[in-house]
Coordinates of C-alpha atoms in Angstrom, one line a residue:
Chain A
M257 CA 136.8 23.6 -106.6
I258 CA 139.0 22.6 -103.8
T259 CA 137.1 19.5 -103.0
K260 CA 137.0 18.4 -106.6
E261 CA 140.8 18.7 -106.7
A262 CA 141.1 16.9 -103.4
T263 CA 139.1 13.9 -104.6
Q264 CA 141.0 13.7 -107.8
V265 CA 144.3 13.7 -106.0
A266 CA 143.4 11.4 -103.2
P267 CA 142.5 8.2 -105.2
A268 CA 145.8 8.1 -107.0
P269 CA 147.8 6.5 -104.1
A270 CA 144.9 4.4 -102.8
A271 CA 144.2 3.0 -106.3
A272 CA 141.3 1.0 -105.0
V273 CA 138.8 3.8 -104.5
P274 CA 138.4 5.7 -107.8
E275 CA 134.7 6.2 -107.0
P276 CA 133.5 9.2 -109.1
P277 CA 134.1 8.0 -112.6
R278 CA 132.7 4.5 -111.9
P279 CA 128.9 4.6 -111.9
A280 CA 128.7 5.0 -115.7
K281 CA 131.0 2.2 -116.3
R282 CA 129.2 -0.1 -113.8
H283 CA 125.9 0.3 -115.6
R284 CA 127.6 -0.4 -118.9
A285 CA 129.0 -3.6 -117.5
W286 CA 125.7 -5.0 -116.4
D287 CA 123.7 -3.8 -119.4
E288 CA 126.3 -5.3 -121.7
V289 CA 124.4 -8.6 -121.7
P290 CA 122.5 -8.5 -124.9
R291 CA 118.8 -8.2 -124.3
W292 CA 117.9 -11.3 -126.3
Q293 CA 120.1 -13.4 -124.0
I294 CA 117.7 -12.3 -121.2
Y295 CA 114.4 -12.3 -122.9
L296 CA 114.7 -15.5 -125.0
P297 CA 115.5 -18.0 -122.2
L298 CA 113.2 -16.2 -119.8
G299 CA 110.4 -16.3 -122.4
I300 CA 110.9 -20.0 -122.9
Y301 CA 111.0 -20.7 -119.2
L302 CA 107.9 -18.5 -118.7
L303 CA 106.0 -20.7 -121.2
F304 CA 107.0 -23.8 -119.3
T305 CA 105.9 -22.1 -116.1
L306 CA 102.6 -20.7 -117.3
I307 CA 101.2 -23.4 -119.6
P308 CA 100.4 -25.7 -116.6
F309 CA 98.7 -22.8 -114.9
Y310 CA 96.7 -22.0 -118.0
W311 CA 95.8 -25.7 -118.4
I312 CA 94.3 -26.0 -114.9
L313 CA 92.3 -22.7 -115.4
L314 CA 91.1 -24.0 -118.8
F315 CA 89.8 -27.3 -117.3
A316 CA 88.2 -25.5 -114.4
L317 CA 86.4 -22.9 -116.5
R318 CA 85.2 -24.8 -119.6
P319 CA 82.2 -27.0 -119.6
A320 CA 82.6 -30.7 -119.1
G321 CA 83.3 -32.5 -122.4
S322 CA 84.6 -29.4 -124.2
T323 CA 87.9 -29.7 -125.9
S324 CA 88.2 -26.0 -126.8
L325 CA 91.6 -24.4 -125.9
V326 CA 89.8 -21.3 -124.8
P327 CA 87.6 -21.5 -121.7
W328 CA 84.6 -19.9 -123.4
P329 CA 81.8 -20.0 -122.7
M330 CA 82.9 -19.9 -119.2
T331 CA 81.2 -21.9 -116.5
F332 CA 81.5 -22.2 -112.8
E333 CA 79.7 -25.5 -112.5
H334 CA 83.0 -27.4 -111.5
F335 CA 83.6 -25.0 -108.6
E336 CA 80.0 -25.4 -107.3
K337 CA 80.2 -29.1 -107.6
V338 CA 83.6 -29.4 -105.9
W339 CA 82.6 -27.0 -103.1
T340 CA 79.3 -28.7 -102.2
E341 CA 79.2 -32.3 -103.6
R342 CA 82.9 -33.0 -102.9
S343 CA 82.9 -31.2 -99.6
F344 CA 85.7 -28.8 -100.5
G345 CA 83.9 -26.2 -98.4
T346 CA 84.5 -28.4 -95.3
Y347 CA 88.1 -29.2 -96.4
F348 CA 88.8 -25.5 -96.9
G349 CA 87.6 -24.6 -93.5
N350 CA 89.7 -27.4 -91.9
S351 CA 92.8 -26.3 -93.9
V352 CA 92.3 -22.7 -92.8
L353 CA 92.1 -23.8 -89.2
V354 CA 95.2 -26.0 -89.4
G355 CA 97.1 -23.3 -91.3
L356 CA 96.3 -20.5 -88.9
A357 CA 96.9 -22.6 -85.8
T358 CA 100.2 -23.8 -87.2
L359 CA 101.2 -20.2 -88.1
V360 CA 100.5 -18.9 -84.6
M361 CA 102.1 -21.8 -82.7
T362 CA 105.2 -21.9 -84.9
T363 CA 105.7 -18.1 -84.7
V364 CA 105.2 -17.9 -80.9
V365 CA 107.3 -20.9 -80.0
A366 CA 110.0 -20.1 -82.5
L367 CA 110.1 -16.5 -81.4
A368 CA 110.8 -17.5 -77.8
G369 CA 113.4 -20.1 -78.7
G370 CA 115.0 -17.9 -81.3
Y371 CA 115.4 -15.1 -78.8
A372 CA 117.1 -17.4 -76.4
L373 CA 119.5 -18.6 -79.1
A374 CA 120.3 -15.1 -80.3
R375 CA 120.8 -13.4 -76.9
F376 CA 121.9 -15.9 -74.3
D377 CA 124.8 -18.3 -73.8
F378 CA 123.7 -21.3 -71.9
K379 CA 124.9 -24.8 -71.2
I380 CA 122.9 -26.9 -73.7
K381 CA 123.0 -24.3 -76.5
R382 CA 125.4 -26.2 -78.7
A383 CA 123.6 -29.4 -78.2
F384 CA 120.3 -27.7 -78.9
M385 CA 121.6 -26.2 -82.1
L386 CA 122.9 -29.5 -83.2
G387 CA 119.5 -31.0 -82.5
L388 CA 117.9 -28.3 -84.7
L389 CA 120.3 -29.1 -87.5
C390 CA 119.9 -32.9 -87.2
S391 CA 116.1 -32.6 -87.3
Q392 CA 116.4 -31.3 -90.8
F393 CA 117.4 -34.8 -91.9
V394 CA 114.5 -36.4 -90.2
P395 CA 111.8 -37.0 -92.8
G396 CA 108.3 -36.5 -91.4
A397 CA 107.0 -39.1 -93.8
L398 CA 109.2 -41.8 -92.3
L399 CA 108.0 -41.0 -88.8
L400 CA 104.3 -41.6 -89.6
V401 CA 104.1 -44.8 -87.7
P402 CA 105.5 -43.7 -84.3
L403 CA 103.7 -40.4 -84.7
F404 CA 100.5 -42.2 -85.3
E405 CA 101.1 -44.3 -82.1
I406 CA 101.7 -41.2 -80.1
F407 CA 98.6 -39.4 -81.3
A408 CA 96.6 -42.6 -80.7
E409 CA 97.9 -42.7 -77.2
L410 CA 96.9 -39.0 -76.7
Q411 CA 93.5 -39.8 -78.1
M412 CA 94.1 -37.2 -80.9
I413 CA 93.5 -39.3 -84.0
N414 CA 90.8 -37.7 -86.0
S415 CA 91.3 -34.4 -84.3
L416 CA 92.9 -31.5 -86.2
G417 CA 95.1 -30.9 -83.2
S418 CA 97.3 -33.9 -84.2
V419 CA 98.0 -32.4 -87.6
I420 CA 98.6 -28.9 -86.1
I421 CA 101.1 -30.3 -83.7
A422 CA 102.9 -32.4 -86.3
E423 CA 103.1 -29.5 -88.8
T424 CA 104.3 -27.1 -86.1
V425 CA 107.0 -29.4 -84.9
F426 CA 108.4 -29.9 -88.4
Q427 CA 108.3 -26.2 -89.1
L428 CA 110.0 -25.3 -85.8
P429 CA 113.7 -25.9 -86.5
L430 CA 114.0 -23.8 -89.6
S431 CA 111.7 -21.1 -88.2
M432 CA 113.8 -20.8 -85.0
I433 CA 117.1 -20.6 -86.9
L434 CA 115.5 -17.9 -89.2
I435 CA 114.1 -15.9 -86.3
S436 CA 117.3 -16.1 -84.2
N437 CA 119.2 -14.7 -87.2
F438 CA 116.8 -11.9 -87.5
I439 CA 117.2 -11.1 -83.8
K440 CA 120.9 -11.1 -84.1
N441 CA 120.6 -8.4 -86.7
V442 CA 119.0 -6.2 -84.1
P443 CA 121.8 -4.5 -82.2
T444 CA 121.9 -5.5 -78.5
S445 CA 122.6 -1.9 -77.6
L446 CA 119.1 -0.9 -78.6
E447 CA 117.7 -3.3 -75.9
E448 CA 120.3 -2.3 -73.4
A449 CA 119.4 1.4 -73.8
A450 CA 115.8 0.5 -73.0
W451 CA 116.9 -1.4 -69.9
V452 CA 118.8 1.6 -68.7
D453 CA 115.6 3.6 -69.2
G454 CA 113.9 1.3 -66.8
C455 CA 112.2 -1.2 -69.1
D456 CA 112.3 -4.9 -68.0
R457 CA 113.5 -7.4 -70.5
F458 CA 110.0 -8.3 -71.8
R459 CA 108.9 -4.7 -72.2
A460 CA 112.2 -3.8 -74.0
F461 CA 111.7 -6.8 -76.3
R462 CA 108.1 -5.9 -77.0
V463 CA 108.7 -2.2 -77.6
I464 CA 112.1 -2.2 -79.3
V465 CA 112.9 -5.6 -80.9
L466 CA 109.5 -6.9 -81.9
P467 CA 108.6 -4.1 -84.3
L468 CA 112.0 -4.5 -86.1
L469 CA 111.3 -8.2 -86.5
R470 CA 108.1 -7.8 -88.4
P471 CA 109.4 -8.7 -91.8
G472 CA 111.1 -11.8 -90.4
L473 CA 108.0 -12.9 -88.5
I474 CA 105.9 -12.4 -91.6
A475 CA 108.2 -14.5 -93.6
V476 CA 108.3 -17.3 -91.0
G477 CA 104.6 -17.2 -90.4
S478 CA 103.7 -17.4 -94.0
F479 CA 106.1 -20.3 -94.6
A480 CA 104.4 -22.1 -91.7
F481 CA 101.0 -21.4 -93.1
V482 CA 101.8 -22.3 -96.7
H483 CA 103.6 -25.5 -95.6
S484 CA 100.8 -26.8 -93.5
W485 CA 98.3 -25.8 -96.1
N486 CA 100.1 -27.8 -98.7
H487 CA 101.3 -30.8 -96.7
F488 CA 99.5 -34.0 -97.3
L489 CA 100.7 -37.1 -95.5
F490 CA 100.0 -36.1 -91.9
A491 CA 96.4 -35.2 -92.6
L492 CA 96.0 -38.4 -94.7
M493 CA 97.4 -40.5 -91.9
F494 CA 96.0 -38.9 -88.7
L495 CA 92.5 -37.9 -89.9
N496 CA 90.1 -40.6 -90.9
N497 CA 86.7 -38.8 -91.0
Q498 CA 85.9 -37.1 -94.2
D499 CA 84.6 -34.0 -92.4
K500 CA 88.0 -33.6 -90.7
Q501 CA 90.1 -33.8 -93.9
T502 CA 92.1 -31.0 -95.5
I503 CA 92.3 -29.7 -99.0
P504 CA 95.4 -31.7 -100.2
V505 CA 93.7 -35.0 -99.1
G506 CA 90.6 -33.9 -101.0
L507 CA 92.6 -33.3 -104.1
N508 CA 94.2 -36.7 -103.7
T509 CA 90.8 -38.3 -103.4
L510 CA 89.7 -36.6 -106.7
M511 CA 92.8 -37.9 -108.4
S512 CA 92.6 -41.5 -107.3
A513 CA 88.8 -41.8 -108.0
D514 CA 88.1 -44.5 -110.5
S515 CA 87.0 -42.1 -113.3
V516 CA 88.9 -38.9 -112.7
D517 CA 86.6 -35.9 -113.1
L518 CA 89.1 -33.5 -114.6
G519 CA 86.9 -30.4 -114.3
A520 CA 86.4 -31.1 -110.6
L521 CA 90.1 -31.8 -110.1
A522 CA 91.0 -28.5 -111.8
A523 CA 88.5 -26.5 -109.8
G524 CA 89.7 -28.2 -106.6
G525 CA 93.2 -27.4 -107.5
I526 CA 92.4 -23.7 -108.0
I527 CA 90.6 -23.6 -104.7
A528 CA 93.7 -25.1 -103.1
A529 CA 95.9 -22.5 -104.7
V530 CA 94.0 -19.4 -103.8
P531 CA 95.1 -18.8 -100.2
V532 CA 98.7 -19.5 -101.1
V533 CA 98.6 -17.1 -104.0
I534 CA 97.2 -14.4 -101.7
V535 CA 99.8 -15.0 -99.1
F536 CA 102.7 -14.8 -101.6
A537 CA 101.3 -11.8 -103.3
F538 CA 101.3 -10.1 -99.9
I539 CA 104.8 -11.1 -98.8
Q540 CA 106.7 -11.1 -102.1
K541 CA 109.0 -8.2 -101.1
W542 CA 110.0 -9.8 -97.8
L543 CA 110.6 -13.3 -99.2
I544 CA 114.1 -12.8 -100.6
T545 CA 115.2 -10.7 -97.6
G546 CA 113.8 -13.4 -95.3
F547 CA 115.8 -16.0 -97.1
S548 CA 119.1 -14.2 -97.4
A549 CA 119.0 -13.1 -93.7
G550 CA 118.2 -16.5 -92.4
A551 CA 118.7 -19.6 -94.5
V552 CA 121.8 -18.8 -96.5
K553 CA 123.7 -16.7 -94.1
G554 CA 122.9 -19.0 -91.1
Chain B
M1 CA 124.4 12.6 -67.8
A2 CA 128.0 12.8 -68.9
Q3 CA 128.9 11.2 -65.6
A4 CA 126.4 8.5 -66.0
A5 CA 127.8 7.7 -69.4
A6 CA 131.3 7.7 -68.1
V7 CA 130.6 5.2 -65.4
A8 CA 128.4 3.0 -67.6
K9 CA 130.8 0.1 -67.1
P10 CA 130.8 -0.2 -63.2
P11 CA 127.0 -0.3 -62.7
A12 CA 126.7 -3.1 -65.2
P13 CA 126.9 -6.0 -62.7
P14 CA 124.1 -4.9 -60.4
R15 CA 121.9 -4.1 -63.4
R16 CA 122.5 -7.6 -64.8
R17 CA 121.5 -9.1 -61.5
R18 CA 118.3 -7.1 -61.3
A19 CA 117.1 -7.1 -65.0
S20 CA 117.1 -10.8 -64.9
A21 CA 115.6 -11.9 -61.7
T22 CA 115.6 -15.3 -63.5
P23 CA 119.0 -15.1 -65.1
R24 CA 119.9 -18.7 -65.3
R25 CA 116.4 -20.0 -66.0
L26 CA 115.2 -17.6 -68.6
P27 CA 116.9 -19.1 -71.7
Y28 CA 115.8 -22.5 -70.7
L29 CA 112.2 -21.3 -70.2
L30 CA 112.3 -19.7 -73.6
I31 CA 113.5 -22.8 -75.4
A32 CA 111.4 -25.2 -73.3
P33 CA 108.3 -25.2 -75.5
A34 CA 110.3 -25.8 -78.7
G35 CA 112.6 -28.3 -77.0
L36 CA 109.8 -30.3 -75.5
L37 CA 107.8 -30.4 -78.7
M38 CA 110.8 -31.6 -80.6
L39 CA 111.8 -34.2 -78.0
G40 CA 108.3 -35.6 -78.0
F41 CA 107.5 -35.5 -81.6
I42 CA 110.8 -35.9 -83.4
A43 CA 113.4 -37.4 -81.0
Y44 CA 111.1 -39.9 -79.3
P45 CA 109.6 -41.1 -82.7
V46 CA 113.1 -41.5 -84.1
I47 CA 114.1 -43.7 -81.1
S48 CA 111.0 -45.7 -81.4
V49 CA 111.6 -46.3 -85.1
F50 CA 114.9 -47.9 -84.1
Y51 CA 113.1 -49.9 -81.4
Y52 CA 110.3 -51.1 -83.8
S53 CA 112.9 -52.1 -86.4
L54 CA 113.9 -54.9 -84.1
Q55 CA 110.3 -56.1 -83.7
E56 CA 107.9 -58.0 -85.7
Y57 CA 105.0 -55.5 -85.4
N58 CA 101.9 -55.7 -87.5
P59 CA 98.6 -54.7 -86.0
T60 CA 96.7 -56.9 -88.4
K61 CA 98.7 -60.0 -87.4
P62 CA 99.1 -59.5 -83.7
W63 CA 99.9 -63.2 -83.0
R64 CA 103.2 -62.8 -84.7
N65 CA 104.3 -59.7 -82.9
G66 CA 107.4 -59.7 -80.7
Y67 CA 111.1 -59.3 -80.7
A68 CA 112.7 -60.2 -84.0
G69 CA 116.3 -59.3 -83.6
F70 CA 117.9 -58.4 -86.9
D71 CA 115.4 -60.5 -88.9
N72 CA 113.9 -57.4 -90.6
F73 CA 117.4 -56.2 -91.7
V74 CA 118.4 -59.6 -92.9
H75 CA 115.3 -59.8 -94.9
I76 CA 115.9 -56.3 -96.4
F77 CA 119.3 -57.1 -97.6
T78 CA 118.9 -60.7 -98.7
E79 CA 115.3 -61.4 -99.7
D80 CA 113.8 -58.2 -100.8
P81 CA 114.5 -57.4 -104.4
Q82 CA 112.0 -54.5 -104.2
F83 CA 114.3 -52.7 -101.7
W84 CA 117.2 -52.7 -104.1
G85 CA 114.9 -51.5 -106.9
T86 CA 113.6 -48.6 -104.8
L87 CA 117.1 -47.7 -103.7
V88 CA 118.3 -47.6 -107.3
F89 CA 115.3 -45.5 -108.3
S90 CA 115.8 -43.2 -105.3
A91 CA 119.4 -42.5 -106.4
K92 CA 118.4 -42.0 -110.0
W93 CA 115.6 -39.7 -109.0
V94 CA 117.6 -37.5 -106.6
F95 CA 120.6 -37.3 -108.9
V96 CA 118.6 -36.3 -112.0
E97 CA 116.3 -34.0 -110.1
V98 CA 118.9 -32.1 -108.1
G99 CA 121.3 -32.0 -111.0
L100 CA 118.8 -30.5 -113.4
Q101 CA 117.4 -28.2 -110.7
L102 CA 120.8 -26.8 -109.9
L103 CA 121.6 -26.3 -113.6
F104 CA 118.3 -24.6 -114.5
G105 CA 118.0 -22.8 -111.1
L106 CA 121.5 -21.3 -111.5
A107 CA 120.7 -20.1 -115.0
L108 CA 117.4 -18.7 -114.0
A109 CA 118.9 -16.9 -111.0
L110 CA 121.6 -15.4 -113.2
I111 CA 119.0 -14.2 -115.7
V112 CA 116.6 -12.6 -113.3
N113 CA 119.5 -11.0 -111.4
Q114 CA 120.1 -8.8 -114.5
T115 CA 118.5 -5.4 -114.8
F116 CA 115.8 -5.5 -117.5
V117 CA 112.4 -4.0 -118.1
G118 CA 109.7 -6.1 -116.4
R119 CA 112.1 -7.8 -114.0
A120 CA 109.8 -7.7 -111.0
I121 CA 106.8 -9.2 -112.8
G122 CA 109.1 -11.7 -114.6
R123 CA 110.6 -12.8 -111.2
A124 CA 107.2 -13.2 -109.7
L125 CA 105.9 -15.3 -112.6
V126 CA 108.8 -17.7 -113.0
F127 CA 109.0 -18.2 -109.2
S128 CA 105.3 -18.8 -108.8
P129 CA 105.3 -22.6 -109.1
W130 CA 107.5 -22.8 -106.0
A131 CA 104.4 -22.0 -103.9
V132 CA 102.5 -24.9 -105.4
S133 CA 102.3 -28.0 -103.2
G134 CA 103.3 -31.5 -104.2
V135 CA 99.7 -32.6 -104.5
L136 CA 98.6 -29.6 -106.5
T137 CA 101.6 -30.1 -108.8
S138 CA 100.4 -33.7 -109.3
A139 CA 96.9 -32.5 -110.0
I140 CA 98.1 -30.0 -112.6
W141 CA 100.3 -32.6 -114.4
V142 CA 97.7 -35.3 -114.2
L143 CA 95.6 -32.9 -116.3
L144 CA 98.4 -32.2 -118.7
Y145 CA 99.3 -35.8 -119.1
N146 CA 95.8 -37.2 -119.3
S147 CA 95.4 -39.6 -122.2
Q148 CA 92.0 -38.3 -123.4
T149 CA 92.2 -34.5 -123.0
G150 CA 95.8 -33.8 -122.1
V151 CA 98.5 -32.3 -124.1
S152 CA 99.1 -35.4 -126.1
R153 CA 95.6 -35.1 -127.7
Y154 CA 96.4 -31.6 -129.0
L155 CA 99.9 -32.8 -130.2
A156 CA 98.2 -35.6 -132.0
D157 CA 95.9 -33.1 -133.7
L158 CA 99.1 -31.5 -135.0
G159 CA 100.4 -34.8 -136.1
I160 CA 102.8 -35.5 -133.3
G161 CA 102.3 -38.8 -131.5
S162 CA 99.0 -40.6 -131.3
Y163 CA 95.7 -40.3 -129.5
G164 CA 95.2 -41.9 -126.1
T165 CA 98.9 -41.7 -125.0
S166 CA 99.3 -41.3 -121.2
W167 CA 102.9 -40.6 -120.4
L168 CA 102.2 -41.6 -116.8
S169 CA 101.1 -45.2 -117.4
D170 CA 103.9 -46.1 -119.8
T171 CA 107.1 -47.4 -118.2
A172 CA 109.2 -45.8 -120.9
T173 CA 107.9 -42.3 -120.3
V174 CA 106.8 -42.2 -116.7
F175 CA 110.3 -41.3 -115.4
P176 CA 110.9 -38.2 -117.6
A177 CA 107.2 -37.2 -117.1
A178 CA 107.6 -37.3 -113.3
V179 CA 111.0 -35.5 -113.5
V180 CA 109.5 -32.6 -115.6
A181 CA 106.6 -32.2 -113.2
D182 CA 108.9 -32.0 -110.2
L183 CA 111.3 -29.7 -112.1
W184 CA 108.4 -27.3 -112.7
R185 CA 108.2 -26.7 -109.0
G186 CA 111.8 -27.4 -107.9
V187 CA 113.7 -25.1 -110.2
P188 CA 112.2 -21.9 -108.8
F189 CA 113.1 -22.9 -105.3
F190 CA 116.7 -23.4 -106.2
A191 CA 116.7 -20.1 -108.2
I192 CA 115.4 -18.2 -105.2
L193 CA 118.1 -19.5 -102.9
I194 CA 120.8 -18.8 -105.4
L195 CA 119.4 -15.4 -106.3
A196 CA 119.4 -14.4 -102.6
D197 CA 123.1 -15.1 -102.4
L198 CA 123.9 -13.6 -105.8
Q199 CA 122.7 -10.2 -104.5
S200 CA 125.4 -10.1 -101.9
V201 CA 128.2 -10.3 -104.4
S202 CA 130.0 -7.0 -104.3
K203 CA 129.7 -5.2 -107.6
D204 CA 133.2 -3.8 -107.1
L205 CA 134.7 -7.2 -107.8
Y206 CA 133.1 -7.2 -111.3
E207 CA 134.3 -3.7 -111.9
A208 CA 137.8 -4.6 -111.0
A209 CA 137.6 -7.7 -113.2
E210 CA 136.3 -5.5 -116.0
V211 CA 139.2 -3.2 -115.6
D212 CA 141.5 -6.2 -115.8
G213 CA 139.8 -7.2 -119.0
A214 CA 138.0 -10.3 -117.8
G215 CA 135.1 -11.4 -120.1
R216 CA 131.7 -12.2 -118.8
F217 CA 132.3 -15.9 -118.7
Q218 CA 135.6 -15.4 -116.8
Q219 CA 133.8 -13.1 -114.3
F220 CA 131.2 -15.8 -113.8
W221 CA 133.8 -18.5 -113.3
H222 CA 136.2 -16.6 -111.1
I223 CA 133.9 -14.3 -109.1
T224 CA 130.3 -15.5 -109.1
L225 CA 130.8 -19.2 -108.8
P226 CA 133.3 -19.1 -105.9
H227 CA 131.0 -16.7 -104.1
L228 CA 128.0 -19.0 -104.5
K229 CA 129.9 -22.1 -103.6
D230 CA 128.8 -22.4 -100.0
A231 CA 125.2 -21.5 -100.8
I232 CA 125.2 -24.0 -103.7
I233 CA 126.7 -26.8 -101.6
L234 CA 124.2 -26.2 -98.8
S235 CA 121.1 -25.8 -101.0
T236 CA 122.1 -28.8 -103.0
L237 CA 122.4 -31.0 -99.9
L238 CA 119.1 -29.7 -98.5
R239 CA 117.4 -30.2 -101.8
A240 CA 118.8 -33.7 -102.2
V241 CA 117.6 -34.7 -98.7
W242 CA 114.3 -33.1 -99.5
E243 CA 113.9 -34.8 -102.9
F244 CA 114.8 -38.1 -101.3
N245 CA 112.4 -37.8 -98.5
N246 CA 109.5 -36.1 -100.3
V247 CA 106.6 -38.5 -100.8
D248 CA 103.8 -36.1 -101.7
L249 CA 104.5 -35.7 -105.4
L250 CA 105.2 -39.3 -106.5
Y251 CA 102.6 -40.7 -104.1
T252 CA 99.9 -38.7 -105.8
L253 CA 101.2 -38.5 -109.4
T254 CA 102.2 -42.0 -110.1
G255 CA 101.4 -43.9 -106.9
G256 CA 104.9 -45.4 -107.4
G257 CA 103.7 -47.1 -110.6
P258 CA 103.5 -48.3 -113.2
A259 CA 104.7 -51.6 -112.0
G260 CA 106.7 -50.1 -109.1
E261 CA 108.7 -48.2 -111.7
T262 CA 108.7 -44.9 -109.8
T263 CA 108.8 -46.1 -106.2
T264 CA 111.4 -44.3 -104.1
L265 CA 112.6 -45.9 -100.8
P266 CA 110.5 -43.5 -98.7
L267 CA 107.5 -44.2 -100.9
Y268 CA 108.0 -47.9 -100.4
I269 CA 108.2 -47.3 -96.6
A270 CA 105.0 -45.3 -96.7
N271 CA 103.3 -48.0 -98.6
T272 CA 104.6 -50.7 -96.3
S273 CA 103.3 -48.9 -93.3
I274 CA 100.1 -47.2 -94.5
D275 CA 98.8 -50.0 -96.8
A276 CA 100.4 -53.2 -95.5
H277 CA 100.5 -52.2 -91.8
D278 CA 103.9 -53.9 -91.6
F279 CA 105.2 -51.4 -89.0
G280 CA 108.2 -53.4 -87.9
Y281 CA 109.5 -53.9 -91.4
A282 CA 108.7 -50.3 -92.4
S283 CA 110.8 -49.2 -89.3
A284 CA 113.7 -51.3 -90.4
L285 CA 113.5 -49.8 -93.8
T286 CA 113.4 -46.3 -92.2
T287 CA 116.5 -47.1 -90.2
V288 CA 118.3 -48.1 -93.3
A289 CA 117.1 -45.0 -95.1
F290 CA 118.4 -42.9 -92.2
V291 CA 121.8 -44.5 -92.3
I292 CA 122.1 -44.0 -96.1
L293 CA 121.0 -40.4 -95.8
L294 CA 123.4 -39.6 -93.0
F295 CA 126.3 -41.4 -94.7
C296 CA 125.7 -39.7 -98.0
S297 CA 125.4 -36.3 -96.3
I298 CA 128.7 -36.7 -94.4
V299 CA 130.5 -37.9 -97.5
Y300 CA 129.1 -35.0 -99.5
L301 CA 130.1 -32.4 -97.0
R302 CA 133.6 -33.9 -96.7
L303 CA 134.1 -34.0 -100.4
S304 CA 132.9 -30.5 -100.9
K305 CA 135.0 -29.2 -98.0
F306 CA 132.0 -27.2 -96.9
G307 CA 132.9 -24.2 -94.6
G308 CA 136.4 -25.5 -94.5
E309 CA 137.9 -22.0 -94.6
N310 CA 135.6 -20.4 -92.1
K311 CA 136.1 -22.8 -89.2

């Protein structure tokens, strides 16, 4: 009784905090948007989004020469053909290797750098940050020639290492900015408490900070993986042997063949999409947090 | 314990000295791997592009290689009509793509920011093309646009258009066709960025506006849009740079054709270096592209007064 009266009296002078009666009103405000104004545009956009996906499934699953709009009777001949005859099996393995190596390298290197940026003040920090920012304007595609020269000098042409390094380097700036923002969100006092308890810096980092960074690391790692999985020009330029090529290059070969085998192209496309779909299904819930903590705020 | 807490300040100096036996060097050690990689594989290549741009450098014609001064640049600006063509197309491409992506992305973000039944699955579905790569996008749209078995065939069955139409090989339709394909993938990206920022708008502001009798449009105009301003400016710039630089999609979708109709400047550079091996000229073109990109970015940031109030 007393508290109720108190809360009713208190807001009057403040005027800005009339909390209690609000919730009902807030919901009304948001739900006021007529349902059709949500579902109609969303439905139209959904069609635009999904028809292309349906189309590629259709071509991948229906027999060659069929013009049916339903993939029935279903066949997997295109997948078999692409996997064995068009060496997508090999490409797939190479892409997995490149993707995982890029993921590990990007995460580890960006974690170290991100920690330094988040927790220390040092002389070249401003210059370093400026460098990170500027590198966002450097198009990888336009650096193909000098990069080719460097890898030729290092005897790394035709080795997956060249692609892994190039992908990592172009992932680093954004990853580092993201990770350092994540680390900044972890209160320094947590670490300091661990130091007082006798932990050295590395142990305190490993035990206290690292577990809290997991969502951020997952977001950064999956971006690195998906990016390197999808990227095309570095592999096209630095890898000449067919048995070293990656999936996107394989797709491009299927597209630029004299007579395009649409079934094979569709099946190849689906093979290319599978790992990405798995990764995104797995990290959906961290994606938006990852972005809002890093890219936009930073 | 209470004593220890009370004198927490004084012991700090010795602790600092001990905890970091490598106090000065540690941050440098930590950024060293990233710094070295970026110096070696971004900074050095950038510098060497500037260097090559002053050279005649073509591995297939080694007898002509050597210092060329500004010949490459003179050639670009006075004797290369293709350069101007690609520049105009680049501008058109970036302008149309980013404009439409911003428009649709904003609308999409506002829609999926509402509470409605099936929101989670709706979000996941409309955002899904974002994960699709440039090459895969091309593959999908090559299937859709195919003259024999693409969408046009089924439209023809319904009496719309005629058989055998390929929108990608007709100069009249190739631009819209490429734009639509890229929108399919680009709109979700924009929508995700904007949505992330939308979620940080305080609901109290809307309530206050509601009390003051502001309509939904007024709320959008006076609360949502100003709040999103910085995010929109930044993502528009990043997107524009990205759309300008991105080669994957057009390279594989149209190859820059038909008749060079869809060749952006970066695609022209890639063709000049990969196919023609004219590394010196490609480097000069790259330098020009850099300058244009940098200039446009600075002008854009100035005009939009980005971060003007914060710093």
